[in-house]
Amino acid sequence: MNKNLSRRFILSALLAGVSAPALARAPLSSLRPHPRSGTPAVPAAPPSVKALIQRARLGGKVSFVVADAKTGRVLETNKPLLPQPPASVTKTITALYALDALGPYFRFKTRLMATGPVQNGRLAGDLVLVGAGDPSLTTDDLAEMAAALKRAGVRAISGKFKVNIAALPYIRSIDSGQPEHLGYNPAVAALNLNFNRVYFEWKRRGGGSGRYDISMDARTDRYRPRVSSAKMRVVNRELPVYTYKDAAGVDSWTVARRVLGKGGGRWLPVRKPHLYAGDVFRSMARAQGIRLPAAIEGKAALKGRVLVQHNSDELPVLLRGLLKYSNNMTAETIGMTASAARGYHVRSLKGSAKEMTKWSTSHSGVKKSRFVDHSGLGAGSRLTASDMVSALVKQGPNGSLAHLLKHIPMRDGRGKVIKGHPIRVYAKTGTLNFVSALAGYVNAPDGRQLAFAIFAADEKRRAGLAKSDRAAPRGHKSWNKAAKRLQQELIERWVAVYGG
């Protein structure tokens, strides 16, 4: 199986609706001005910090720290001790936390266990799909596990088909304050599948009937099994666009007919990922000629033998994907698994995040910050620019974190990537409604390496949003565009003043 293709398919599909990176202005001044007529040119002085922030017109507050990444010497600050919402920059702390607790060779293990012997193709007992929190498990992986089960000699079972999620607590949604249909806010459990999203597809029938053919499936680039654990109905109404209810373990959705048009598709969050995974595995097993009953949740202590085991990629590979694609469910499962490995009995996201806060205070230089989850989606997390830069300096520009961060390209005034730009930025972005964050390392043209953190937040504007408006609030797109522009302008200023 080509796992990379599968991951790319899912991630590209999930991100298809995300807006493109915000436009940035042209560089503030030439990094290496060319002399004319034999007279050395004098580069224009970069705008002051005050001028840049005023020009951005973000409202709220902007805080930042930039330091020499090797020595830790602070070069410039603005409100360095102000606790701000870190958004997905939180995931950098989660990555460090996980590496410390789990180690670079850690892999998640998803198992098929039997409670009885296999005789003449029949398992005399229960078959249990046991999750350990793997955030990267896909339909393709379950298909491989079903094929392996067939190779183990199983064609049918006399007992029940169970899914076991005892390894981690079941979390219905990461942030209860988000609208129900947002795919970046799914459930979290020890058994996850396709980033806990199901694909809703619709196509209008011909003849002017106004009816639609709809499907809910667990697609990858290789398979498109339809699921019975999630259902959709098209209804006549203006608002809301989507509604959700738990119908005896089935994710039951409705959608307003008026928004569907001729056809389309989108990912929706899954609220019972363990039953979703069981549903899909049953389909994959059926394709192998293995007859299974519908999956039920099993809560009893595990006893039996392992028939099949699927291993995830090693932790650094998962973390690199986390910091590139910023998947919230991945952050939460990895973070809770790290807390459990440290001996903490994980009962909730907040409890696990509290353990990460304690760890970050003693291990990563974070002193005045707190976390309510591992992804940054929750509104209660706070991080100071000073603390974030302390953590970056402690890791160093050539440490394990730096090698996991993605490259953030510099852009021209039309938003196009400037190929071969002399400034190289490796960082983690973070975005919530009227919150924008960026933290990481800058490699200046002269070889100097800077560590920085920039946080911007208009918390008053955030607090005024109704829950129904949080999917796409008015004014956020232009605000975020201005915040991204400010981030690049600050980086250009620092390179011009402190290294070039």
Coordinates of C-alpha atoms in Angstrom, one line a residue:
M1 CA 0.0 0.0 0.0
N2 CA 1.2 3.5 -0.8
K3 CA 0.5 5.1 2.6
N4 CA 2.0 8.5 1.5
L5 CA -0.5 8.8 -1.3
S6 CA -3.3 7.9 1.0
R7 CA -2.3 10.5 3.5
R8 CA -1.8 13.2 0.8
F9 CA -5.2 12.4 -0.7
I10 CA -7.0 12.8 2.6
L11 CA -5.1 15.9 3.7
S12 CA -5.4 17.6 0.4
A13 CA -9.2 16.9 0.3
L14 CA -9.6 18.1 3.9
L15 CA -7.7 21.3 3.1
A16 CA -9.4 22.0 -0.2
G17 CA -11.8 24.5 1.4
V18 CA -9.1 26.4 3.3
S19 CA -8.3 29.8 1.9
A20 CA -5.0 30.5 0.3
P21 CA -2.2 32.2 2.3
A22 CA -2.8 35.9 2.9
L23 CA -1.1 38.4 0.6
A24 CA 2.0 40.1 1.9
R25 CA 3.5 43.4 0.8
A26 CA 6.7 43.8 -1.0
P27 CA 9.9 43.8 1.0
L28 CA 10.4 46.9 3.2
S29 CA 13.8 47.7 1.7
S30 CA 16.3 46.0 -0.5
L31 CA 18.4 43.5 1.5
R32 CA 21.4 44.1 -0.7
P33 CA 21.0 47.5 -2.5
H34 CA 23.0 47.9 -5.7
P35 CA 25.2 51.0 -6.0
R36 CA 24.9 53.4 -8.9
S37 CA 27.5 55.5 -10.6
G38 CA 30.2 54.2 -8.2
T39 CA 28.4 55.6 -5.1
P40 CA 27.4 53.1 -2.5
A41 CA 23.6 53.1 -2.0
V42 CA 22.3 53.6 1.5
P43 CA 19.3 51.3 2.2
A44 CA 16.3 53.1 3.6
A45 CA 15.8 52.6 7.3
P46 CA 13.0 50.0 7.9
P47 CA 9.8 51.3 9.5
S48 CA 9.6 51.3 13.2
V49 CA 7.7 48.6 15.1
K50 CA 5.1 51.2 16.1
A51 CA 4.6 52.3 12.5
L52 CA 4.2 48.7 11.3
I53 CA 1.6 47.8 14.0
Q54 CA -0.3 51.0 13.4
R55 CA -0.4 50.4 9.7
A56 CA -1.8 46.9 10.2
R57 CA -4.8 48.3 12.0
L58 CA -5.6 45.0 13.7
G59 CA -7.2 46.4 16.8
G60 CA -6.6 44.3 19.9
K61 CA -3.0 43.6 20.9
V62 CA 0.2 42.6 19.2
S63 CA 3.0 41.0 21.1
F64 CA 6.4 39.6 19.9
V65 CA 9.9 38.7 20.9
V66 CA 12.9 38.2 18.6
A67 CA 16.2 36.9 19.9
D68 CA 19.5 35.4 18.7
A69 CA 18.6 31.8 18.4
K70 CA 22.0 30.6 19.5
T71 CA 22.8 32.9 22.4
G72 CA 19.3 33.8 23.5
R73 CA 20.1 37.5 23.5
V74 CA 16.8 39.4 23.1
L75 CA 17.0 41.8 20.2
E76 CA 13.5 43.4 20.1
T77 CA 10.2 43.1 21.9
N78 CA 6.6 44.4 22.1
K79 CA 4.5 43.3 25.1
P80 CA 6.7 40.2 25.6
L81 CA 4.9 39.1 28.8
L82 CA 1.4 39.5 27.6
P83 CA -0.5 36.1 27.6
Q84 CA -2.1 35.7 24.2
P85 CA -4.2 33.0 22.5
P86 CA -1.5 30.9 20.8
A87 CA -3.8 29.0 18.4
S88 CA -2.0 26.2 16.6
V89 CA 1.4 27.4 17.8
T90 CA 0.4 25.3 20.8
K91 CA 1.3 22.3 18.6
T92 CA 5.0 23.1 18.9
I93 CA 4.9 22.6 22.6
T94 CA 2.8 19.4 22.1
A95 CA 5.5 18.1 19.8
L96 CA 8.3 18.8 22.3
Y97 CA 6.1 17.2 25.1
A98 CA 5.5 14.1 23.0
L99 CA 9.1 13.6 22.0
D100 CA 10.2 13.9 25.7
A101 CA 7.6 11.4 26.9
L102 CA 7.4 8.9 24.1
G103 CA 10.8 9.1 22.3
P104 CA 11.6 9.3 18.6
Y105 CA 11.0 5.6 17.9
F106 CA 7.5 5.5 19.3
R107 CA 4.8 4.0 17.1
F108 CA 1.0 3.7 17.7
K109 CA -0.2 0.1 17.5
T110 CA -3.7 -0.8 16.3
R111 CA -4.6 -4.5 16.9
L112 CA -7.1 -7.2 16.1
M113 CA -7.4 -9.5 19.1
A114 CA -9.2 -12.8 19.5
T115 CA -10.8 -14.1 22.7
G116 CA -10.9 -17.7 21.5
P117 CA -9.2 -20.1 19.1
V118 CA -9.6 -20.2 15.4
Q119 CA -10.9 -23.5 14.1
N120 CA -11.7 -24.4 10.5
G121 CA -11.9 -20.7 9.6
R122 CA -14.2 -19.7 12.5
L123 CA -13.1 -17.7 15.5
A124 CA -14.7 -19.3 18.5
G125 CA -15.1 -16.1 20.5
D126 CA -15.0 -12.3 20.0
L127 CA -13.0 -10.3 17.6
V128 CA -11.8 -7.0 19.1
L129 CA -10.4 -4.0 17.2
V130 CA -8.2 -2.3 19.8
G131 CA -7.2 1.3 19.4
A132 CA -4.2 2.9 21.0
G133 CA -4.7 6.5 19.7
D134 CA -3.2 6.3 16.2
P135 CA -4.2 9.6 14.6
S136 CA -3.0 8.5 11.1
L137 CA -5.1 5.4 10.7
T138 CA -6.9 5.3 7.3
T139 CA -9.4 3.1 5.4
D140 CA -6.4 1.7 3.5
D141 CA -4.8 0.6 6.8
L142 CA -8.0 -1.2 7.8
A143 CA -8.1 -2.9 4.4
E144 CA -4.7 -4.2 5.0
M145 CA -5.7 -5.4 8.4
A146 CA -8.7 -7.2 7.0
A147 CA -6.4 -9.0 4.4
A148 CA -4.1 -10.0 7.2
L149 CA -7.0 -11.4 9.2
K150 CA -7.9 -13.5 6.2
R151 CA -4.3 -14.8 6.1
A152 CA -4.6 -15.7 9.7
G153 CA -7.3 -18.1 8.7
V154 CA -10.4 -16.2 9.9
R155 CA -13.6 -16.4 7.8
A156 CA -16.3 -15.9 10.4
I157 CA -16.7 -15.5 14.1
S158 CA -19.0 -17.1 16.6
G159 CA -19.0 -14.2 19.1
K160 CA -19.2 -10.4 18.8
F161 CA -17.2 -7.9 16.9
K162 CA -16.1 -5.2 19.4
V163 CA -14.1 -2.0 19.3
N164 CA -12.1 -1.1 22.3
I165 CA -11.0 2.4 23.1
A166 CA -9.9 2.1 26.7
A167 CA -6.4 3.5 26.0
L168 CA -7.6 7.1 25.9
P169 CA -10.7 9.0 27.0
Y170 CA -13.5 9.5 24.5
I171 CA -13.8 13.3 23.7
R172 CA -17.0 14.2 21.8
S173 CA -15.4 17.4 20.4
I174 CA -12.3 19.3 21.0
D175 CA -14.0 22.6 21.6
S176 CA -17.7 22.6 22.4
G177 CA -17.9 26.3 21.5
Q178 CA -17.5 25.6 17.8
P179 CA -20.3 25.0 15.3
E180 CA -21.2 21.3 15.0
H181 CA -20.3 20.8 11.3
L182 CA -16.7 22.1 11.3
G183 CA -14.4 19.3 10.2
Y184 CA -11.5 20.6 12.3
N185 CA -13.4 20.0 15.5
P186 CA -14.1 16.2 15.5
A187 CA -14.3 13.7 18.3
V188 CA -11.1 12.2 19.7
A189 CA -10.7 8.6 20.9
A190 CA -8.3 5.8 21.1
L191 CA -9.6 4.5 17.8
N192 CA -9.6 7.1 15.1
L193 CA -10.1 6.9 11.3
N194 CA -9.4 9.3 8.4
F195 CA -8.8 12.1 10.9
N196 CA -12.3 11.4 12.2
R197 CA -14.1 12.8 9.2
V198 CA -16.6 11.3 6.9
Y199 CA -17.1 12.5 3.3
F200 CA -20.6 13.8 2.4
E201 CA -21.2 13.9 -1.4
W202 CA -24.3 15.0 -3.3
K203 CA -25.5 15.3 -6.9
R204 CA -28.8 16.7 -8.1
R205 CA -30.9 14.4 -10.1
G206 CA -32.1 15.4 -13.6
G207 CA -35.7 16.3 -14.5
G208 CA -36.1 19.2 -12.3
S209 CA -37.3 17.1 -9.3
G210 CA -35.0 19.0 -6.9
R211 CA -33.9 15.7 -5.4
Y212 CA -30.4 14.6 -4.7
D213 CA -28.4 11.4 -4.7
I214 CA -26.3 11.6 -1.5
S215 CA -23.7 9.4 0.1
M216 CA -21.5 9.3 3.2
D217 CA -18.3 7.4 2.8
A218 CA -14.8 6.8 4.2
R219 CA -12.9 7.5 1.1
T220 CA -9.2 7.4 0.3
D221 CA -7.5 7.3 -3.0
R222 CA -8.0 3.5 -3.1
Y223 CA -11.4 2.9 -1.5
R224 CA -14.7 4.5 -1.0
P225 CA -16.7 2.3 1.4
R226 CA -20.1 3.7 2.3
V227 CA -20.8 3.9 6.0
S228 CA -23.9 3.3 8.1
S229 CA -22.5 5.0 11.1
A230 CA -23.3 8.5 9.6
K231 CA -26.4 9.5 7.7
M232 CA -27.6 12.6 5.9
R233 CA -31.0 14.0 5.0
V234 CA -31.7 16.9 2.7
V235 CA -34.5 19.2 4.1
N236 CA -36.3 22.4 3.1
R237 CA -35.3 25.3 5.3
E238 CA -33.3 28.5 5.2
L239 CA -31.2 28.1 8.4
P240 CA -29.2 26.5 9.9
V241 CA -27.3 24.9 7.0
Y242 CA -26.5 21.8 9.0
T243 CA -28.0 20.1 12.1
Y244 CA -26.6 17.1 14.0
K245 CA -27.9 14.7 16.5
D246 CA -26.8 11.4 18.0
A247 CA -29.3 8.8 16.9
A248 CA -28.5 5.7 19.0
G249 CA -24.8 5.9 18.1
V250 CA -25.4 7.0 14.5
D251 CA -24.2 10.5 13.4
S252 CA -27.5 11.9 12.0
W253 CA -27.1 15.0 9.9
T254 CA -29.5 17.2 8.0
V255 CA -28.6 19.9 5.4
A256 CA -30.6 22.7 3.9
R257 CA -31.5 22.0 0.3
R258 CA -30.9 25.6 -0.8
V259 CA -27.1 25.5 -0.3
L260 CA -26.5 22.3 -2.3
G261 CA -26.6 23.6 -5.9
K262 CA -25.9 21.0 -8.7
G263 CA -23.5 18.9 -6.7
G264 CA -20.4 18.8 -4.5
G265 CA -18.9 17.3 -1.4
R266 CA -17.3 18.1 1.9
W267 CA -15.8 16.5 5.0
L268 CA -17.9 16.4 8.1
P269 CA -16.7 15.6 11.6
V270 CA -17.3 12.1 13.1
R271 CA -18.6 12.0 16.7
K272 CA -18.3 8.3 17.3
P273 CA -14.9 7.5 15.6
H274 CA -14.6 4.0 17.1
L275 CA -18.0 2.9 15.7
Y276 CA -17.1 4.6 12.4
A277 CA -13.8 2.6 12.3
G278 CA -15.7 -0.6 13.2
D279 CA -18.2 0.1 10.5
V280 CA -15.5 0.6 7.9
F281 CA -13.5 -2.5 9.0
R282 CA -16.6 -4.6 8.7
S283 CA -16.9 -3.5 5.0
M284 CA -13.2 -4.2 4.4
A285 CA -13.5 -7.6 6.0
R286 CA -16.6 -8.4 3.9
A287 CA -14.5 -7.7 0.8
Q288 CA -12.1 -10.4 2.0
G289 CA -15.0 -12.8 2.5
I290 CA -15.0 -12.5 6.3
R291 CA -18.5 -12.2 7.8
L292 CA -18.7 -9.9 10.9
P293 CA -21.7 -8.6 12.9
A294 CA -22.1 -4.9 13.4
A295 CA -19.4 -3.4 15.7
I296 CA -20.3 -2.7 19.4
E297 CA -18.2 -0.9 22.0
G298 CA -16.4 -3.3 24.3
K299 CA -15.3 -2.0 27.7
A300 CA -14.1 -5.2 29.4
A301 CA -10.4 -5.7 30.2
L302 CA -8.6 -7.1 27.2
K303 CA -7.9 -10.9 27.2
G304 CA -6.8 -12.9 24.3
R305 CA -4.2 -13.1 21.6
V306 CA -3.2 -10.6 18.9
L307 CA -4.1 -11.8 15.4
V308 CA -3.1 -8.7 13.5
Q309 CA -1.2 -5.6 14.4
H310 CA -0.8 -2.3 12.4
N311 CA 2.0 0.1 13.3
S312 CA 1.9 3.8 12.6
D313 CA 4.9 5.7 11.3
E314 CA 7.5 6.7 13.9
L315 CA 6.6 9.7 16.1
P316 CA 8.8 12.3 14.2
V317 CA 7.0 11.5 11.0
L318 CA 3.7 12.1 12.7
L319 CA 4.9 15.3 14.3
R320 CA 6.2 16.6 11.0
G321 CA 2.8 16.1 9.5
L322 CA 1.2 17.7 12.5
L323 CA 3.3 20.8 12.2
K324 CA 2.7 21.0 8.5
Y325 CA -1.0 20.3 8.2
S326 CA -2.0 21.4 11.8
N327 CA -4.6 18.6 12.3
N328 CA -6.2 19.2 15.7
M329 CA -7.2 15.6 16.3
T330 CA -3.6 14.5 15.7
A331 CA -2.4 16.9 18.3
E332 CA -4.9 15.8 20.9
T333 CA -4.3 12.1 20.6
I334 CA -0.5 12.5 20.6
G335 CA -0.7 14.9 23.6
M336 CA -3.0 12.6 25.6
T337 CA -0.8 9.6 24.8
A338 CA 2.3 11.5 26.0
S339 CA 0.5 12.4 29.3
A340 CA -0.4 8.7 29.8
A341 CA 3.2 7.7 29.1
R342 CA 4.3 10.0 31.9
G343 CA 2.1 8.1 34.3
Y344 CA -0.9 10.5 34.4
H345 CA -4.3 9.0 34.4
V346 CA -5.9 10.9 31.5
R347 CA -9.6 11.6 31.9
S348 CA -10.0 14.8 29.8
L349 CA -8.2 17.1 27.4
K350 CA -8.0 19.8 30.0
G351 CA -6.4 17.5 32.5
S352 CA -3.9 16.3 30.0
A353 CA -3.2 19.8 28.9
K354 CA -2.6 20.8 32.5
E355 CA 0.1 18.1 32.7
M356 CA 1.7 19.6 29.6
T357 CA 1.6 23.0 31.2
K358 CA 3.5 21.6 34.2
W359 CA 6.0 19.9 32.0
S360 CA 6.6 23.0 29.9
T361 CA 7.3 25.0 33.0
S362 CA 10.0 22.6 34.1
H363 CA 11.4 21.5 30.8
S364 CA 11.0 24.1 28.0
G365 CA 11.4 27.5 29.5
V366 CA 7.6 28.3 29.5
K367 CA 6.9 30.1 32.8
K368 CA 3.7 32.3 32.5
S369 CA 1.6 30.3 30.1
R370 CA -1.2 27.7 30.3
F371 CA -2.8 25.2 27.9
V372 CA -6.4 23.8 27.9
D373 CA -5.7 21.3 25.1
H374 CA -2.9 20.1 22.9
S375 CA -4.0 21.7 19.6
G376 CA -4.7 25.3 20.4
L377 CA -8.3 25.2 19.3
G378 CA -9.7 25.9 22.8
A379 CA -10.1 29.6 23.6
G380 CA -8.6 29.3 27.1
S381 CA -5.0 28.6 26.3
R382 CA -2.5 31.5 26.8
L383 CA 1.1 31.8 25.8
T384 CA 3.5 34.7 26.1
A385 CA 5.9 35.6 23.3
S386 CA 8.7 35.6 25.8
D387 CA 7.9 32.0 26.9
M388 CA 7.6 30.8 23.3
V389 CA 11.0 32.2 22.4
S390 CA 12.6 30.8 25.5
A391 CA 11.4 27.3 24.4
L392 CA 12.7 27.9 20.9
V393 CA 16.1 29.1 22.1
K394 CA 16.4 26.1 24.5
Q395 CA 15.8 23.8 21.5
G396 CA 18.2 25.7 19.3
P397 CA 18.0 26.5 15.6
N398 CA 19.4 23.0 14.7
G399 CA 17.5 21.0 17.3
S400 CA 14.8 18.4 16.9
L401 CA 12.0 21.0 16.7
A402 CA 13.6 23.0 14.0
H403 CA 13.8 20.0 11.7
L404 CA 10.1 19.3 12.1
L405 CA 8.9 22.9 11.3
K406 CA 7.7 23.7 7.8
H407 CA 9.2 26.3 5.6
I408 CA 7.2 29.5 5.5
P409 CA 7.9 31.2 2.1
M410 CA 8.3 35.0 1.7
R411 CA 5.8 36.5 -0.7
D412 CA 5.6 39.5 -3.0
G413 CA 2.9 42.2 -3.0
R414 CA 0.6 39.9 -5.1
G415 CA 0.9 37.0 -2.7
K416 CA 3.2 35.0 -4.9
V417 CA 6.1 33.0 -3.4
I418 CA 9.4 34.6 -4.0
K419 CA 11.6 31.7 -5.2
G420 CA 15.2 31.8 -3.9
H421 CA 14.4 34.5 -1.3
P422 CA 17.5 35.1 0.9
I423 CA 15.4 35.0 4.1
R424 CA 14.4 31.5 5.2
V425 CA 11.7 31.1 7.8
Y426 CA 10.8 27.8 9.5
A427 CA 7.9 28.2 11.8
K428 CA 4.4 27.1 13.0
T429 CA 1.4 29.2 12.1
G430 CA -1.7 29.6 14.2
T431 CA -5.1 30.9 13.3
L432 CA -8.4 31.4 15.1
N433 CA -11.1 34.0 14.6
F434 CA -9.3 37.3 14.9
V435 CA -6.2 35.5 16.2
S436 CA -3.0 35.0 14.3
A437 CA 0.3 33.6 15.5
L438 CA 3.7 32.6 14.1
A439 CA 6.7 31.2 15.9
G440 CA 9.9 29.6 14.8
Y441 CA 13.3 30.4 13.3
V442 CA 14.7 32.9 10.7
N443 CA 17.9 32.2 8.8
A444 CA 19.2 35.6 7.7
P445 CA 21.3 36.1 4.6
D446 CA 24.5 36.6 6.6
G447 CA 24.0 33.3 8.4
R448 CA 22.6 34.7 11.6
Q449 CA 19.7 32.7 13.1
L450 CA 16.9 34.3 15.0
A451 CA 14.2 32.8 17.2
F452 CA 10.9 34.7 17.2
A453 CA 7.2 34.6 18.3
I454 CA 4.5 36.9 17.1
F455 CA 1.0 36.9 18.6
A456 CA -1.9 39.1 17.5
A457 CA -5.4 38.9 18.9
D458 CA -8.5 41.1 19.0
E459 CA -10.2 39.3 22.0
K460 CA -13.0 41.8 22.3
R461 CA -14.0 41.1 18.7
R462 CA -13.8 37.4 19.3
A463 CA -15.9 37.5 22.4
G464 CA -18.7 39.3 20.4
L465 CA -19.1 36.4 17.9
A466 CA -22.3 34.3 18.1
K467 CA -21.6 30.6 17.9
S468 CA -23.4 30.5 14.5
D469 CA -21.0 33.1 13.1
R470 CA -17.8 31.3 14.1
A471 CA -17.4 29.2 11.0
A472 CA -16.7 32.3 8.8
P473 CA -17.2 35.6 10.7
R474 CA -17.5 38.8 8.8
G475 CA -14.2 40.7 8.6
H476 CA -11.9 37.8 9.7
K477 CA -10.5 37.1 6.2
S478 CA -9.2 40.7 5.7
W479 CA -8.0 40.8 9.4
N480 CA -6.1 37.6 9.0
K481 CA -4.6 38.9 5.7
A482 CA -3.4 42.1 7.5
A483 CA -1.9 40.0 10.4
K484 CA 0.0 37.8 7.9
R485 CA 1.3 40.9 6.2
L486 CA 2.5 42.3 9.5
Q487 CA 4.3 39.1 10.4
Q488 CA 6.3 39.2 7.2
E489 CA 7.1 42.9 7.6
L490 CA 8.4 42.3 11.2
I491 CA 10.6 39.5 9.9
E492 CA 12.0 41.8 7.1
R493 CA 12.6 44.5 9.7
W494 CA 14.5 42.1 12.0
V495 CA 16.7 40.9 9.2
A496 CA 17.4 44.4 8.0
V497 CA 18.3 45.6 11.5
Y498 CA 19.9 42.6 13.2
G499 CA 21.2 40.4 10.4
G500 CA 21.4 40.7 6.7

